Coordinates of C-alpha atoms and ligand atoms in Angstrom, one line a residue:
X30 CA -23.0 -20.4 -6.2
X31 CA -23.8 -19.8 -2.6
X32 CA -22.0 -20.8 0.4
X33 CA -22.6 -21.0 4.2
X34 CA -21.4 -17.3 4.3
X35 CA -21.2 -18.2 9.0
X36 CA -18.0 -20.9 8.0
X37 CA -16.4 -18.5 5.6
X38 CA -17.1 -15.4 7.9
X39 CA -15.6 -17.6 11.1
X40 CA -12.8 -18.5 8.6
X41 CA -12.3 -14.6 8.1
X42 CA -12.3 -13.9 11.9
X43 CA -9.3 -16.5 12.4
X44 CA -7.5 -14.8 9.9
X45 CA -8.8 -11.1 11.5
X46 CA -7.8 -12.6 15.1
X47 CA -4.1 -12.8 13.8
X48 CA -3.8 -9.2 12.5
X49 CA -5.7 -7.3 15.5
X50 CA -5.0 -6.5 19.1
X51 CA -7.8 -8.4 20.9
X52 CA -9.9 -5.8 22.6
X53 CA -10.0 -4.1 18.7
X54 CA -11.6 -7.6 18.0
X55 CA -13.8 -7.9 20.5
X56 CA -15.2 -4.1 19.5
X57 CA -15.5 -4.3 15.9
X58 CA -15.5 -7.7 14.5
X59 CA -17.5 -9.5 17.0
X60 CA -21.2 -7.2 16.4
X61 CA -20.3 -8.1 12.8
X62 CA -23.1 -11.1 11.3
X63 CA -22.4 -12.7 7.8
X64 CA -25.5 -12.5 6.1
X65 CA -24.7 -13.6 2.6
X66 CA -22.1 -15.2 0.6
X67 CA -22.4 -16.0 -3.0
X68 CA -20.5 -15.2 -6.9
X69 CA -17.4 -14.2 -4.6
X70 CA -19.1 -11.7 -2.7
X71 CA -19.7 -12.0 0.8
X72 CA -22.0 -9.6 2.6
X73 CA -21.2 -8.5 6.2
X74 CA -24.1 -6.4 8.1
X75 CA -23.0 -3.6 10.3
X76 CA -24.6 -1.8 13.0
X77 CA -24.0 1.5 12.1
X78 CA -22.7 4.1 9.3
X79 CA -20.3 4.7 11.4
X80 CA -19.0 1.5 12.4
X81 CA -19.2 0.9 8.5
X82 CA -16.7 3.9 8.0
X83 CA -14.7 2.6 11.1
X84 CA -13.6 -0.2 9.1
X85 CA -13.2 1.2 5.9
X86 CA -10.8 3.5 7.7
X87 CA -8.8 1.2 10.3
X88 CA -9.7 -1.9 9.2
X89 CA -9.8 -2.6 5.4
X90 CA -6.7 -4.4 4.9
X91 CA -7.2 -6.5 7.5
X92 CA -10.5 -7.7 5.6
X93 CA -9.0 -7.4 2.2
X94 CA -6.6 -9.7 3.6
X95 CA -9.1 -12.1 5.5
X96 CA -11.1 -12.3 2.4
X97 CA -8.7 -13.3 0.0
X98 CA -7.5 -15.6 2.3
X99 CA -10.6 -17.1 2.6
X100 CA -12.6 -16.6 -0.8
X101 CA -9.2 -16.6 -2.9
X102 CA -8.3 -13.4 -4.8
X103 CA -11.5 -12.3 -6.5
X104 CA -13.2 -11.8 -3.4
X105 CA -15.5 -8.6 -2.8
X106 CA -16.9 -7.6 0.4
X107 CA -20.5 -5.9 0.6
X108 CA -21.6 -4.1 3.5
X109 CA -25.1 -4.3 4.8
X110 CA -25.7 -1.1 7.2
X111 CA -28.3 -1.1 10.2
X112 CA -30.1 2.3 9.3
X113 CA -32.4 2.5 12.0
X114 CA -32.0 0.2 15.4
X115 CA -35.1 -1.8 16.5
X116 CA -36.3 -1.5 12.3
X117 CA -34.6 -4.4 10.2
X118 CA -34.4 -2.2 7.7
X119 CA -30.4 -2.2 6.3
X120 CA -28.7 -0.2 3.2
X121 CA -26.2 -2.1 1.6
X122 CA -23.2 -0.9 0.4
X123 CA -20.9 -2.2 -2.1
X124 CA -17.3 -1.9 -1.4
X125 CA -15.2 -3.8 -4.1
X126 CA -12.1 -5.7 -2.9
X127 CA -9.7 -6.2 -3.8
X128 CA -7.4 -4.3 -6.4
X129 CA -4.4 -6.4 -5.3
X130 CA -3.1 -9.4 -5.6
X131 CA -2.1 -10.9 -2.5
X132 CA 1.5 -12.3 -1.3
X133 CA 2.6 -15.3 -2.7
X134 CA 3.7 -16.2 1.1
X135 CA 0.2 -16.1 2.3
X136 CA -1.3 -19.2 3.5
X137 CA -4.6 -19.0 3.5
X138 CA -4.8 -21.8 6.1
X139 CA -3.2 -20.8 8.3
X140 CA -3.8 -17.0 7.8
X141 CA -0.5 -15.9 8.3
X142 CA 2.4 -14.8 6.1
X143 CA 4.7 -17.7 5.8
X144 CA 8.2 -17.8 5.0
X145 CA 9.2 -15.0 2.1
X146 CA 12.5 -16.4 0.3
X147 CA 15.0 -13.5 -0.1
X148 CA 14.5 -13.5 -3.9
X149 CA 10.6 -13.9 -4.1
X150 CA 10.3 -10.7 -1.5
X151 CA 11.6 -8.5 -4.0
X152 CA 9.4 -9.6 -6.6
X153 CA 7.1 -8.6 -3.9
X154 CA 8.3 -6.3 -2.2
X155 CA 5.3 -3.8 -2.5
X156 CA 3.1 -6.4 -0.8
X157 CA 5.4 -6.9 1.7
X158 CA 6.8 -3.6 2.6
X159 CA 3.2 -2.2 2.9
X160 CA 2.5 -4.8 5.5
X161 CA 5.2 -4.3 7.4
X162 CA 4.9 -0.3 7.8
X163 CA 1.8 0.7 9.1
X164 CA 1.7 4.0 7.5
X165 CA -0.5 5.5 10.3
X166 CA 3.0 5.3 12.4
X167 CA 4.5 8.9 11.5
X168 CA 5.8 11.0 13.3
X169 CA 3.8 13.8 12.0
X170 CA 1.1 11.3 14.5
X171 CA 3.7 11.0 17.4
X172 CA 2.9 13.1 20.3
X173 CA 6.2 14.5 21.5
X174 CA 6.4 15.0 25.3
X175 CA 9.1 14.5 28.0
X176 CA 8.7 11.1 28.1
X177 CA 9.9 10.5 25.1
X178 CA 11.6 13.5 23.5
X179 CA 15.0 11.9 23.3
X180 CA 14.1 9.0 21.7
X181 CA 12.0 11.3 18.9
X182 CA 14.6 13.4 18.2
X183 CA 17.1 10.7 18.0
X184 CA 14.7 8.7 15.9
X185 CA 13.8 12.0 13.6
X186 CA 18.2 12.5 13.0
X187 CA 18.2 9.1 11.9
X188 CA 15.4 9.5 9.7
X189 CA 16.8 12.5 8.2
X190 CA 20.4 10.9 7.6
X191 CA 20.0 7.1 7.9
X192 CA 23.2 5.7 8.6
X193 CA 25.1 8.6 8.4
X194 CA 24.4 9.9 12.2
X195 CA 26.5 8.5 15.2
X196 CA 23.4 7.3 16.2
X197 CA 23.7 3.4 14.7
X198 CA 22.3 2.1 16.1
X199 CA 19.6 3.0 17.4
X200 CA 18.3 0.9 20.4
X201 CA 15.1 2.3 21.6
X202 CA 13.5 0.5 24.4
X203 CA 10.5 1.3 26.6
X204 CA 8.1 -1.0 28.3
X205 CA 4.8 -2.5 27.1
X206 CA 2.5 0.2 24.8
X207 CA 5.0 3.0 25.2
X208 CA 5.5 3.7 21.5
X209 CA 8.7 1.5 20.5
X210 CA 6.8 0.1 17.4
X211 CA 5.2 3.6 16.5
X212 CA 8.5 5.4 16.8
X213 CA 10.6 2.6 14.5
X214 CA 8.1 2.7 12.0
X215 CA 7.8 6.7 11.7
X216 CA 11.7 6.3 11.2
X217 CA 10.8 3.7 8.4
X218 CA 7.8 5.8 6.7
X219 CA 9.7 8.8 6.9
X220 CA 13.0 7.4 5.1
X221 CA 10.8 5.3 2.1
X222 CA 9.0 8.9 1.8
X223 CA 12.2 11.1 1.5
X224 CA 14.6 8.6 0.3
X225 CA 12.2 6.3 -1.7
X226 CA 15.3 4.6 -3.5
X227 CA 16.7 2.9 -0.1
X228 CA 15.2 -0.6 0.9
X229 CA 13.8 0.3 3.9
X230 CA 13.0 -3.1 6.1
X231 CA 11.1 -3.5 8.9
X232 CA 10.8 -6.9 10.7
X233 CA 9.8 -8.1 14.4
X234 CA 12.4 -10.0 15.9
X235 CA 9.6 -12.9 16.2
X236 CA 9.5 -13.0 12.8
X237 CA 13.2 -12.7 11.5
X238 CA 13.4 -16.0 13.8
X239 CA 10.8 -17.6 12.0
X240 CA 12.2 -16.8 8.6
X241 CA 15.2 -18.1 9.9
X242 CA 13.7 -21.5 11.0
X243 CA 12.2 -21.7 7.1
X244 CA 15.2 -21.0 5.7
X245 CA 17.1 -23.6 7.2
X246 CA 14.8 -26.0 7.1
X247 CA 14.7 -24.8 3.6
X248 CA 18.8 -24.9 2.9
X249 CA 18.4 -21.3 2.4
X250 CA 20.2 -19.9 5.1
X251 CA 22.8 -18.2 3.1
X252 CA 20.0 -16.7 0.4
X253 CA 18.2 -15.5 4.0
X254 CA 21.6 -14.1 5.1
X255 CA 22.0 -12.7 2.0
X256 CA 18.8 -10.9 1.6
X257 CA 19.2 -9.3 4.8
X258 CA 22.5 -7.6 3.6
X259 CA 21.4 -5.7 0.8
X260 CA 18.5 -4.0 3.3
X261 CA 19.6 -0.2 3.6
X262 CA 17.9 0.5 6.9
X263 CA 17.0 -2.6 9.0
X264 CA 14.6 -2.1 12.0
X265 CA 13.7 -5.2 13.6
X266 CA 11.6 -4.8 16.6
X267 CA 11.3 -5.8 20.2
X268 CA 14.9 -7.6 20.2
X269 CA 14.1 -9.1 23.6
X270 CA 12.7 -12.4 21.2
X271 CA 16.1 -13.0 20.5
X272 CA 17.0 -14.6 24.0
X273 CA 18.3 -18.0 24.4
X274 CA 18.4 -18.5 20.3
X275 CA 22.0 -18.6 19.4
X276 CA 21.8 -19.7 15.8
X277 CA 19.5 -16.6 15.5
X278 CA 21.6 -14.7 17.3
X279 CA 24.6 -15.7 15.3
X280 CA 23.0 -14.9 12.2
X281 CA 21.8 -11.5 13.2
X282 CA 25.4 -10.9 14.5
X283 CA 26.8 -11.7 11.0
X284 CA 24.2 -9.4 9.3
X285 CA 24.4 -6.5 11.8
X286 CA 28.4 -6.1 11.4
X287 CA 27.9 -6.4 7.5
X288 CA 25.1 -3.6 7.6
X289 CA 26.8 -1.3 10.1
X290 CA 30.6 -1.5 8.7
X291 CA 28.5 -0.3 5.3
X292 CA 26.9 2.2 7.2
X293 CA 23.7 1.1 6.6
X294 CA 21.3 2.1 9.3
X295 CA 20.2 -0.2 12.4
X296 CA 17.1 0.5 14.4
X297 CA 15.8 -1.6 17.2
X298 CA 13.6 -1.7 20.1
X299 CA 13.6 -3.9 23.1
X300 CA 11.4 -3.9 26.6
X301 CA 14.4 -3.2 28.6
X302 CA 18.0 -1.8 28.7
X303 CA 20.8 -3.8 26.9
X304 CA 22.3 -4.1 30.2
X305 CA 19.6 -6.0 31.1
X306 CA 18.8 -8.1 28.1
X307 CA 19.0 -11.5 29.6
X308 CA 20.2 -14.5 27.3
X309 CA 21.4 -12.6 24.5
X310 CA 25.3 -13.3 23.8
X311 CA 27.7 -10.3 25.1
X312 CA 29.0 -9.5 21.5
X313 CA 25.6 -8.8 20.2
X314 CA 25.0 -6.6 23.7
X315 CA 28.2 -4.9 23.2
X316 CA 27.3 -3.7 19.8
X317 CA 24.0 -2.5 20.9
X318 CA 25.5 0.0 22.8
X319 CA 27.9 1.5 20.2
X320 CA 25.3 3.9 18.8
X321 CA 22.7 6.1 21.2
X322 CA 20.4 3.9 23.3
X323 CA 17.3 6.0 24.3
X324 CA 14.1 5.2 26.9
X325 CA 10.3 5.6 26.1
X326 CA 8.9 6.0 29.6
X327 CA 4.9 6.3 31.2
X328 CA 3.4 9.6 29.4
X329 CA 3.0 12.0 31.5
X330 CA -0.9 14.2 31.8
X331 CA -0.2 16.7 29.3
X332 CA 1.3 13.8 27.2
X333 CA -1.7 11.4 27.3
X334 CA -4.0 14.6 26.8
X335 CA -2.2 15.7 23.6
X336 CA -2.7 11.8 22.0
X337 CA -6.3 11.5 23.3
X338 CA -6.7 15.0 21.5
X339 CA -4.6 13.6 18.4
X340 CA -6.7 10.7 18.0
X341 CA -10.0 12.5 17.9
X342 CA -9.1 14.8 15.3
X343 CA -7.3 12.7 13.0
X344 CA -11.1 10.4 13.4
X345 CA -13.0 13.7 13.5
X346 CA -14.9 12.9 16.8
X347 CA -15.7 15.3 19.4
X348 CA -15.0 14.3 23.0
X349 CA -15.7 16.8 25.3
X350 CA -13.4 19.0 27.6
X351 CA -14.1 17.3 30.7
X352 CA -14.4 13.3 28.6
X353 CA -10.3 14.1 27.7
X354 CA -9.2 15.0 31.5
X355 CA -11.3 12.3 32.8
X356 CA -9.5 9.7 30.3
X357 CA -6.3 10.9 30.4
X358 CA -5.9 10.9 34.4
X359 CA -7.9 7.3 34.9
X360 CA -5.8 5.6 32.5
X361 CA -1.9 6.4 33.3
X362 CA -0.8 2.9 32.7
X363 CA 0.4 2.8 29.0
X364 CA -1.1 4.5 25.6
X365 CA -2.2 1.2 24.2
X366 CA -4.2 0.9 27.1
X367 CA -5.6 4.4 26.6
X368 CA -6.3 3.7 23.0
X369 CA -8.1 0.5 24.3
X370 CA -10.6 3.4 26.4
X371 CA -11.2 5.4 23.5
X372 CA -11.6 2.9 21.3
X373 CA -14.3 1.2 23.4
X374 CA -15.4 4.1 24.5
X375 CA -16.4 5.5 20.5
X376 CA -17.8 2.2 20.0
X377 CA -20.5 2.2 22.8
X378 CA -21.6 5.6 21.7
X379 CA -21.8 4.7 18.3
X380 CA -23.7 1.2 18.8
X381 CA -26.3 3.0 21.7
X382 CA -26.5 6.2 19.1
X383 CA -25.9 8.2 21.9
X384 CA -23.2 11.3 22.5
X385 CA -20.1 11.0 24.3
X386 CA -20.0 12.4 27.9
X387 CA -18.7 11.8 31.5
X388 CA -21.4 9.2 32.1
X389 CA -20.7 7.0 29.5
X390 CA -16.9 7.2 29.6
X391 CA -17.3 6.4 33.7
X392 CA -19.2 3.3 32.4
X393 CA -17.1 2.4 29.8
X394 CA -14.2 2.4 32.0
X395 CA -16.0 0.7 34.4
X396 CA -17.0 -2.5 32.3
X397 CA -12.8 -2.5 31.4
X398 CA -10.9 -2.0 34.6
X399 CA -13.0 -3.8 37.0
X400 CA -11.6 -2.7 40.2
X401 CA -11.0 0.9 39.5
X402 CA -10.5 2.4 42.9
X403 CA -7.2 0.9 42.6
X404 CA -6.7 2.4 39.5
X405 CA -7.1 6.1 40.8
X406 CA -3.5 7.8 40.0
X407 CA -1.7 9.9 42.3
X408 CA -2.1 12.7 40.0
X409 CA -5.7 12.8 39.8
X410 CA -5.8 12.9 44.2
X411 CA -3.5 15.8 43.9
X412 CA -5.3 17.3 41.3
X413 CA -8.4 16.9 43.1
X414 CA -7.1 17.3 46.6
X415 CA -5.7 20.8 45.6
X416 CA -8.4 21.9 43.6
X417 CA -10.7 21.1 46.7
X418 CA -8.3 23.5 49.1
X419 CA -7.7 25.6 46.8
X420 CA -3.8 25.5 46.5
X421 CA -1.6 25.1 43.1
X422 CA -0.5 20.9 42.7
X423 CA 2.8 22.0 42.2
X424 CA 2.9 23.2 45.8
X425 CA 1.9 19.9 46.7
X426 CA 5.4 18.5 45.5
X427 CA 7.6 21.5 46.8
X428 CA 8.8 22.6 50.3
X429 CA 6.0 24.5 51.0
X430 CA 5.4 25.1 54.9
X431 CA 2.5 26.9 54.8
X432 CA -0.3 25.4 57.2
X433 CA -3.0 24.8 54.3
X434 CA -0.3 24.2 51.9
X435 CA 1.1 21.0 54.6
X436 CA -2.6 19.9 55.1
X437 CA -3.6 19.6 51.5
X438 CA -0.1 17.7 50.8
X439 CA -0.8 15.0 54.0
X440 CA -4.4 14.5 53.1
X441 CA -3.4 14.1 49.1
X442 CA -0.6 11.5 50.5
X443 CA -3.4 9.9 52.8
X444 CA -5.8 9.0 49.8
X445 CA -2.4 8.0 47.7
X446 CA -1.8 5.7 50.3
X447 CA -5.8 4.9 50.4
X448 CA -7.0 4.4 47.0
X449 CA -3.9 3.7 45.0
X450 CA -1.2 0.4 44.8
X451 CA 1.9 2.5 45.1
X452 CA 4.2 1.8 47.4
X453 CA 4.9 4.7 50.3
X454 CA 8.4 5.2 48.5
X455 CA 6.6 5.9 45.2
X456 CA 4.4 7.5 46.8
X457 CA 6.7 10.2 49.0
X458 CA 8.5 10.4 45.0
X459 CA 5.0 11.9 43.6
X460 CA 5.3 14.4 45.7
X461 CA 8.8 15.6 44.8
X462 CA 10.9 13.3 46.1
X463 CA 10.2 12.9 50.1
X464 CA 11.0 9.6 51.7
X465 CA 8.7 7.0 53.2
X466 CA 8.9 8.1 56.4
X467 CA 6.9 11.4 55.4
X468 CA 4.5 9.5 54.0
X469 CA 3.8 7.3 57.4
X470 CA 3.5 10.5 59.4
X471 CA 0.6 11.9 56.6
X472 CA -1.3 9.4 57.1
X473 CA -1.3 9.2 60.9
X474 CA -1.8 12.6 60.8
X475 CA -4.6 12.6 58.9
X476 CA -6.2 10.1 61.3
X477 CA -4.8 12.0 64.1
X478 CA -7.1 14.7 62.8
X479 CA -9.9 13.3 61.7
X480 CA -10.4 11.8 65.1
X481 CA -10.4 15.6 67.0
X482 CA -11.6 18.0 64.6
X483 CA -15.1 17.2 62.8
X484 CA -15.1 19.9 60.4
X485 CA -11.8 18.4 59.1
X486 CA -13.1 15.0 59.0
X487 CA -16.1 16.2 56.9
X488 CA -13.7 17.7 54.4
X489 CA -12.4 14.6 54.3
X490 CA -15.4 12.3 53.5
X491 CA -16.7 15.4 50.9
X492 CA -13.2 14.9 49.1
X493 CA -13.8 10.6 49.4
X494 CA -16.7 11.4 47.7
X495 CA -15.2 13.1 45.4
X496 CA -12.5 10.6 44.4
X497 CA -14.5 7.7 44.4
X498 CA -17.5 9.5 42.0
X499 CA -15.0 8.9 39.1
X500 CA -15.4 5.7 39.5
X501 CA -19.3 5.5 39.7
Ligands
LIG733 N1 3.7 9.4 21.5 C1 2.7 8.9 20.9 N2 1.8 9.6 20.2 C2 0.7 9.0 19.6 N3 0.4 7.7 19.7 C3 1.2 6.9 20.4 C4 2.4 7.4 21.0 N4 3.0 6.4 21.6 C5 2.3 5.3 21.4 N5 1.2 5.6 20.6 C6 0.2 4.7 20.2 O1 0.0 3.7 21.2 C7 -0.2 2.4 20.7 C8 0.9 1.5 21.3 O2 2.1 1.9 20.8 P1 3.2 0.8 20.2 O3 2.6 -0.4 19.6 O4 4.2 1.6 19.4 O5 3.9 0.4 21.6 P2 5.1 -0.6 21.9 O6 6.0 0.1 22.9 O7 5.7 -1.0 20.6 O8 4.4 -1.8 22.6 P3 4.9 -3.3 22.7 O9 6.0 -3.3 23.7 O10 3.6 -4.0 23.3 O11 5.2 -3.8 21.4 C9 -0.1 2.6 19.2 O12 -1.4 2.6 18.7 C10 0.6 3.9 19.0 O13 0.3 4.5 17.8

């Protein structure tokens, strides 16, 4: 029987929408055309081999679960692979989905996982539990650097002895892309692996309120409650959700004491420091901060290097030397965001069959922050300003009085204060720890300079140059 295959593939992206982050949409499901849909197979052409084996790699439960949604359970999905661009020519390539049944809480109309009653989640627990844990987040896959060493090691103690540390629980909080969720769930995938008889349970705090809604809309609050209590480590994520819904809170309160006075294990993250966790009730505060709290902060270069390194050999691409230092000093933001560069960055070599180099990454870059010669980081001006005097950085940020040394500094603090959005006080921090003022008498300096020595102000436009070719 055949069926428009373009409703059932837009019913597919709805469901796809839900499970992705939206700039992962935008690059691999969008180029995506339905071509055929018939006897439960529906047949999706690609552009590439290698955005074929994209999917199959990062993707394929999110389609398995799409197309179950949609087709119902016996659902197969075909792939049709451009060989050759401008020649219509495609391969196809069967890829038989799928060899699970899907979760009795899936609504396929609404493509999301609905309510899961305490007693029909461990009938399906598999399902579930393999949803929950990406099993990408270890921390074999967690780059380690100063930003967030505490909170690893923490996280790997509790791992090792869940429950049994001093360290419960543990409150990990960080701002947005900074590796909260990553972190919690290598704590989870590392416990199920070692200790595979303890009911590891990993839940946002989004959805715990949901579940919670259900089940009292339900009359099952008590079978929720229940549920809950028999988890062995619980790691509910991004606690933040939690403000200004008491009943939820109350609940939550009632289950944590029961957990932690078992020693069971407790793991959460938030976006902020208990202390300033707004609308949550102070008993649930207080007991946040009996066990070790412990930041994620902004990675630092080496940091951001090491991950952008990671994630090309764990996908066996090659980005080149100069591709990595470019990356990792344009985007300093967060490592989602960073992700978001590569990600784009792999798919607009792969679509235009064309390598990966400085060109391409300036353009990708380009087309996703818009107004990049705001983006240009402190650390790439010092980098560049001391590479183009020829001086160390780190002499940059140290009390240095050596002429060329105090030139190079005032001219790297001039184009902070130029090209970037940080304040002089941030500014006079990046360059180890001087106050605003110093930063005010850079700058005039600078001018001062420019305006009475001409060999100075060409240095100065050579080195503009410089810092704004990045951006080209
Ligand atoms: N130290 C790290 N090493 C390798 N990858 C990392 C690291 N930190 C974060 N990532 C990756 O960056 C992305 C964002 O991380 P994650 O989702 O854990 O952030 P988050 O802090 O939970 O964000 P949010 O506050 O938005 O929920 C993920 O793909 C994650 O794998």
């Amino acid at each position: 029987m055949h069926i428009d295959c373009e409703t059932v593939w837009s019913d597919c992206l709805r469901v796809i929408k839900d499970n992705v982050a939206e700039q992962s949409f935008n690059t691999w499901f969008q180029p995506i055309v339905p071509l055929k849909c018939a006897d439960d197979v529906l047949t999706i052409q690609v552009p590439s081999q290698f955005f074929y084996e994209w999917l199959e790699e990062h993707y394929v439960h999110v389609l398995k679960k799409a197309i179950i949604a949609v087709m119902g359970p016996k659902a197969r999905l075909e792939y049709s692979v451009i060989v050759d661009r401008g020649n219509s020519k495609s391969s196809p390539l069967s890829v038989s989905l799928p060899n699970r049944t899907p979760s009795k809480n899936y609504n396929a109309n609404s493509g999301k996982d609905e309510y899961i009653s305490p007693f029909q989640l461990k009938s399906v627990d598999s399902f579930y539990q393999e949803s929950q844990l990406n099993p990408n987040n270890t921390f074999d896959s967690y780059i380690e650097g100063d930003c967030n060493r505490l909170a690893r090691s923490a996280g790997y103690a509790v791992a090792q002895k869940p429950g049994v540390t001093s360290f419960n629980p543990l409150m990990l909080y960080g701002g947005v892309g900074l590796g909260k969720t990553h972190l919690v769930q290598a704590i989870g995938n590392e416990i199920k692996n070692n200790l595979s008889d303890r009911f590891v349970l990993y839940v946002s705090s989004e959805k715990f309120t949901n579940q919670f809604i259900d089940a009292l809309r339900n009359n099952k609050a008590q079978e929720f409650q229940n549920f809950y209590m028999q988890v062995d480590i619980l790691i509910i994520d991004d606690v933040q959700f939690l403000a200004g819904k008491e009943r939820t809170q109350e609940i939550f309160f009632h289950i944590f004491n029961h957990l932690h006075q078992a020693g069971k294990q407790i793991v959460m993250t938030s976006d902020c420091p208990p202390r300033d966790l707004k609308g949550l009730q102070e008993r649930l505060l207080s007991r946040f901060k009996w066990g070790l709290t412990a930041d994620l902060q902004q990675p630092d270069y080496e940091t951001r290097v090491a991950i952008i390194q990671r994630k090309m050999q764990s996908d066996g691409i090659y980005i080149p030397e100069n591709v990595i230092e470019y990356l990792a000093y344009s985007v300093d933001t967060n490592i989602r965001e960073l992700e978001g560069v590569l990600i784009s960055l792999i798919a607009h070599a792969s679509l235009n069959r064309v390598d990966i180099d400085l060109e391409l990454a300036k353009q990708t870059l380009k087309n996703i922050v818009h107004d990049i010669e705001t983006e240009v980081g402190i650390d790439y001006i010092q980098k560049t300003v001391a590479e183009f005097f020829k001086v160390e950085v780190a002499s940059l940020k140290d009390k240095i009085r050596k002429k060329e040394i105090v030139i190079a500094r005032q001219v790297a603090m001039y184009f902070s204060k130029e090209y970037t959005n940080h304040s002089l006080k941030a500014i006079g921090y990046h360059f180890g720890g001087r106050d605003h003022s110093t930063v005010i008498h850079a700058v005039q300096s600078v001018n001062d300079m420019m305006d009475t020595n001409a060999s100075f102000k060409a240095s100065v436009e050579e080195l503009k140059k410089k810092l704004k070719m990045r951006s080209v």
